[in-house]
Amino acid sequence: MIGLVKKNEIRTILVKDLSRFARDYIESGAYIEQIFPFMQVRFISVNDNYDSNNNENGISSLEIPFKNLVYDYYSKDISQKISSSVRVRQDRGYYFGSKAPYGYVKDEKDHHQLLVDERVRNIIEEVFERYLSGESMLSISKDFNHRGVLTPAKHIGLKRGSGVWTGQIIRYVLTQRVYTGAVVGGKTRVQEVGSDNRKWVDSKDWIIREDMHEAIISKEDFGKVQDMLNSNAKLISRERKNFHILQDKVYCGKCHHKMTYTVNYGKTDGYCCPYRYIAMDYGCLKGKIKAETLEDIVSKEIKLYTESFLEKEQTRKIEYKVMESICESLLDRKKRLEAEKQKIQVSKMQLYERHKQDEIDKEAYLSKKEDLSKKLKNTEQEIAIITDKIKENTSSGHNLNVDKLREAVAKGELVLDWINEVIDRIYVYDKDKVEIIWKFEKGNGKDG
């Protein structure tokens, strides 16, 4: 709404009372007493009997900040009481989620109570049984996709999500303590009273109440699964210490997911698509492309690209000088227009003050105000056009370090800084088919 006010698209604001306008009393007072009068915006608060255009019998200027302060205190007090009430109920084991977790439904008689969803009980039991038997999360997800099992999101009718089971979804199911009959609350907390921003709370401070509803998985089996997951996490952490120079840039050319860099001790390291056995319809590379092979392909492509770039460098220098000259001229024009805009805004404010002091009649005031508003609108439109032109000219330029480029070509090796500077993504279609998306080429991007 404030954005529309600044664009002169709103001339009157009507609220039930001051508390409905803003929760922050300082911000509210600044808008009502300073910004809106300056912007020629009429503000009306029905219950407070306040109209900025006619306030002889309404609230005084002293009452506005006082009322806003009271409303601010009241809203924060209510917020504290609500938070305290929710925490008390969480301590008692009430479930407060907007939707029941996968595997459960809310009791129609008491929405804070969970009942087992018999339609998917067997799916959850199967996930835990198969993982405990040593089967991988990838294998379980692949089988579920083959059988057409609905993902948790699709089961409850959500539109978002691909509808494809992944290892991450299996992991999510395996870590949900709710399946042991426990209710876990207090995972997030507002950063300050009256704020909508929330932060995650350390797991040791969560509110956990056991045996609040029927369990699907025994506590013993759940504990075993968590031990297995923690053990695997430590192994993955050790493996991730291996870093390859291209690993932040490599994506599958078929499904466009980021490819995984794998290091198998005693074997060749390389890249594989984590969705190759999940999203079967995409035709992702089934095996892996060797890191050494990918380095060779990328090195050759970079050499060709940089040689071509350096050949055209002199022509580009002339083009950039022309663009710089155009931009300087546009910036100068924009600066003059912004000064003109400021003058018009001051003139509008002075005109309003003259009208309030009865120095000019209403008819003359409205006529001059309309003229100034038209001038302001035209000026703002011209500023917007010039801003777009400046962006067009500057976006076609480049900040590439040519000396670094020559050095990279001379060395004939991949340098991390150089890769980050010129390569956006590397798409792998097959073991010998790779596409490089350069940062300085337009219209070649793909959806990630």
Coordinates of N, CA and C in Angstrom, one line a residue, residues 98-178:
S98 N -0.6 -26.8 11.4 CA -1.8 -26.5 10.6 C -2.3 -27.7 9.9
K99 N -1.4 -28.7 9.6 CA -1.8 -30.0 9.0 C -1.2 -31.1 9.8
A100 N -1.9 -32.2 9.8 CA -1.4 -33.4 10.5 C -0.1 -33.9 9.8
P101 N 0.9 -34.4 10.5 CA 2.0 -35.0 9.8 C 1.7 -36.2 9.0
Y102 N 2.5 -36.5 8.0 CA 2.3 -37.7 7.1 C 2.2 -38.9 8.0
G103 N 1.1 -39.7 7.8 CA 0.9 -40.9 8.7 C -0.2 -40.7 9.7
Y104 N -0.7 -39.4 9.8 CA -1.7 -39.1 10.8 C -2.8 -38.2 10.2
V105 N -3.9 -38.2 10.9 CA -5.0 -37.2 10.6 C -5.4 -36.6 11.9
K106 N -6.0 -35.4 11.9 CA -6.5 -34.8 13.1 C -7.8 -35.4 13.5
D107 N -8.0 -35.5 14.8 CA -9.3 -36.0 15.3 C -10.3 -34.9 15.1
E108 N -11.5 -35.3 14.5 CA -12.5 -34.3 14.2 C -13.1 -33.7 15.4
K109 N -13.1 -34.4 16.6 CA -13.6 -33.9 17.8 C -12.6 -33.0 18.5
D110 N -11.3 -33.2 18.3 CA -10.3 -32.4 19.0 C -9.1 -32.3 18.0
H111 N -9.0 -31.1 17.4 CA -7.9 -30.9 16.3 C -6.5 -30.9 16.9
H112 N -6.4 -30.9 18.2 CA -5.0 -31.0 18.8 C -4.6 -32.4 19.1
Q113 N -5.5 -33.4 18.7 CA -5.2 -34.8 18.9 C -5.0 -35.5 17.5
L114 N -4.0 -36.4 17.5 CA -3.7 -37.1 16.2 C -4.2 -38.5 16.3
L115 N -4.7 -39.0 15.1 CA -5.1 -40.4 14.9 C -4.3 -40.9 13.7
V116 N -4.0 -42.2 13.8 CA -3.2 -42.9 12.7 C -4.0 -42.9 11.4
D117 N -3.4 -42.5 10.3 CA -4.0 -42.6 9.0 C -3.7 -44.0 8.5
E118 N -4.7 -44.8 8.5 CA -4.5 -46.2 8.1 C -4.1 -46.4 6.7
R119 N -4.4 -45.4 5.8 CA -4.1 -45.5 4.4 C -2.6 -45.6 4.2
V120 N -1.8 -45.0 5.1 CA -0.3 -45.0 4.8 C 0.5 -45.5 6.0
R121 N -0.2 -46.1 7.0 CA 0.5 -46.7 8.1 C 1.6 -47.7 7.6
N122 N 1.1 -48.6 6.6 CA 2.0 -49.6 6.1 C 3.2 -49.1 5.4
I123 N 3.1 -47.9 4.7 CA 4.2 -47.2 4.0 C 5.3 -46.8 5.0
I124 N 4.8 -46.2 6.1 CA 5.8 -45.7 7.1 C 6.5 -46.9 7.8
E125 N 5.7 -48.0 8.1 CA 6.3 -49.2 8.7 C 7.3 -49.8 7.7
E126 N 7.0 -49.8 6.4 CA 7.9 -50.4 5.4 C 9.2 -49.6 5.3
V127 N 9.1 -48.3 5.4 CA 10.3 -47.4 5.3 C 11.3 -47.8 6.4
F128 N 10.8 -47.9 7.6 CA 11.6 -48.2 8.8 C 12.2 -49.6 8.7
E129 N 11.3 -50.5 8.3 CA 11.8 -51.9 8.3 C 12.9 -52.1 7.2
R130 N 12.7 -51.5 6.1 CA 13.7 -51.7 5.0 C 15.0 -51.0 5.3
Y131 N 14.9 -49.8 5.9 CA 16.1 -49.1 6.3 C 16.9 -49.9 7.4
L132 N 16.2 -50.4 8.4 CA 16.8 -51.2 9.4 C 17.4 -52.5 8.9
S133 N 16.9 -53.0 7.8 CA 17.4 -54.2 7.2 C 18.7 -54.0 6.4
G134 N 19.0 -52.7 6.2 CA 20.3 -52.3 5.5 C 20.0 -51.7 4.1
E135 N 18.8 -51.6 3.7 CA 18.5 -51.1 2.3 C 18.7 -49.6 2.3
S136 N 19.2 -49.0 1.2 CA 19.5 -47.6 1.1 C 18.2 -46.8 0.9
M137 N 18.3 -45.5 1.3 CA 17.2 -44.6 1.1 C 16.9 -44.4 -0.4
L138 N 17.9 -44.4 -1.3 CA 17.8 -44.3 -2.7 C 17.0 -45.5 -3.3
S139 N 17.3 -46.7 -2.8 CA 16.7 -47.9 -3.2 C 15.2 -47.9 -2.9
I140 N 14.9 -47.5 -1.6 CA 13.5 -47.4 -1.2 C 12.7 -46.5 -2.0
S141 N 13.3 -45.3 -2.2 CA 12.6 -44.2 -3.0 C 12.3 -44.7 -4.5
K142 N 13.3 -45.4 -5.0 CA 13.2 -45.9 -6.4 C 12.0 -46.9 -6.5
D143 N 11.9 -47.8 -5.5 CA 10.9 -48.8 -5.5 C 9.5 -48.1 -5.3
F144 N 9.4 -47.1 -4.5 CA 8.1 -46.4 -4.3 C 7.7 -45.7 -5.6
N145 N 8.6 -45.1 -6.3 CA 8.3 -44.5 -7.6 C 7.8 -45.5 -8.6
H146 N 8.5 -46.7 -8.6 CA 8.1 -47.7 -9.5 C 6.7 -48.2 -9.2
R147 N 6.3 -48.3 -7.9 CA 5.0 -48.8 -7.5 C 3.9 -47.7 -7.5
G148 N 4.3 -46.4 -7.8 CA 3.3 -45.4 -7.8 C 2.8 -44.9 -6.5
V149 N 3.6 -45.1 -5.4 CA 3.2 -44.6 -4.1 C 3.2 -43.1 -4.0
L150 N 2.2 -42.5 -3.5 CA 2.1 -41.0 -3.4 C 3.1 -40.5 -2.4
T151 N 3.8 -39.4 -2.7 CA 4.7 -38.8 -1.8 C 3.8 -38.1 -0.7
P152 N 4.4 -37.8 0.5 CA 3.7 -37.2 1.6 C 2.9 -35.9 1.1
A153 N 3.5 -35.1 0.3 CA 2.9 -33.9 -0.2 C 1.7 -34.2 -1.0
K154 N 1.8 -35.1 -2.0 CA 0.7 -35.5 -2.8 C -0.4 -36.2 -2.1
H155 N 0.0 -36.9 -1.0 CA -1.0 -37.7 -0.3 C -2.0 -36.7 0.4
I156 N -1.5 -35.6 0.9 CA -2.4 -34.6 1.5 C -3.0 -33.6 0.6
G157 N -2.7 -33.8 -0.7 CA -3.3 -32.9 -1.8 C -2.6 -31.6 -2.0
L158 N -1.3 -31.5 -1.6 CA -0.6 -30.2 -1.9 C -0.2 -30.2 -3.4
K159 N -0.2 -29.0 -4.0 CA 0.1 -28.9 -5.4 C 1.6 -28.8 -5.6
R160 N 2.3 -28.3 -4.6 CA 3.8 -28.2 -4.8 C 4.5 -29.5 -4.7
G161 N 5.7 -29.6 -5.2 CA 6.4 -30.8 -5.2 C 6.3 -31.5 -6.5
S162 N 7.3 -32.3 -6.8 CA 7.3 -33.0 -8.1 C 6.5 -34.3 -8.1
G163 N 6.2 -34.8 -6.9 CA 5.5 -36.1 -6.8 C 6.4 -37.3 -6.9
V164 N 7.7 -37.0 -6.9 CA 8.7 -38.1 -7.0 C 9.4 -38.3 -5.6
W165 N 9.4 -39.6 -5.2 CA 10.1 -39.9 -4.0 C 11.6 -39.8 -4.2
T166 N 12.3 -39.2 -3.2 CA 13.7 -39.0 -3.2 C 14.3 -39.5 -1.9
G167 N 15.6 -39.7 -1.9 CA 16.3 -40.0 -0.6 C 16.0 -39.1 0.5
Q168 N 15.9 -37.8 0.1 CA 15.6 -36.7 1.1 C 14.3 -36.9 1.8
I169 N 13.2 -37.3 1.0 CA 11.9 -37.6 1.6 C 11.9 -38.8 2.5
I170 N 12.7 -39.8 2.1 CA 12.8 -41.0 3.0 C 13.5 -40.6 4.3
R171 N 14.5 -39.8 4.2 CA 15.3 -39.4 5.4 C 14.3 -38.6 6.3
Y172 N 13.5 -37.7 5.7 CA 12.5 -36.9 6.5 C 11.6 -37.9 7.3
V173 N 11.1 -38.9 6.6 CA 10.2 -39.8 7.3 C 10.9 -40.5 8.4
L174 N 12.2 -40.9 8.2 CA 12.9 -41.6 9.2 C 13.3 -40.8 10.4
T175 N 13.2 -39.5 10.3 CA 13.6 -38.6 11.4 C 12.4 -38.0 12.2
Q176 N 11.2 -38.4 11.8 CA 10.0 -37.8 12.5 C 9.7 -38.6 13.8
R177 N 9.9 -38.0 14.9 CA 9.7 -38.6 16.2 C 8.2 -38.8 16.5
V178 N 7.4 -38.1 15.7 CA 5.9 -38.2 15.9 C 5.4 -39.7 15.8

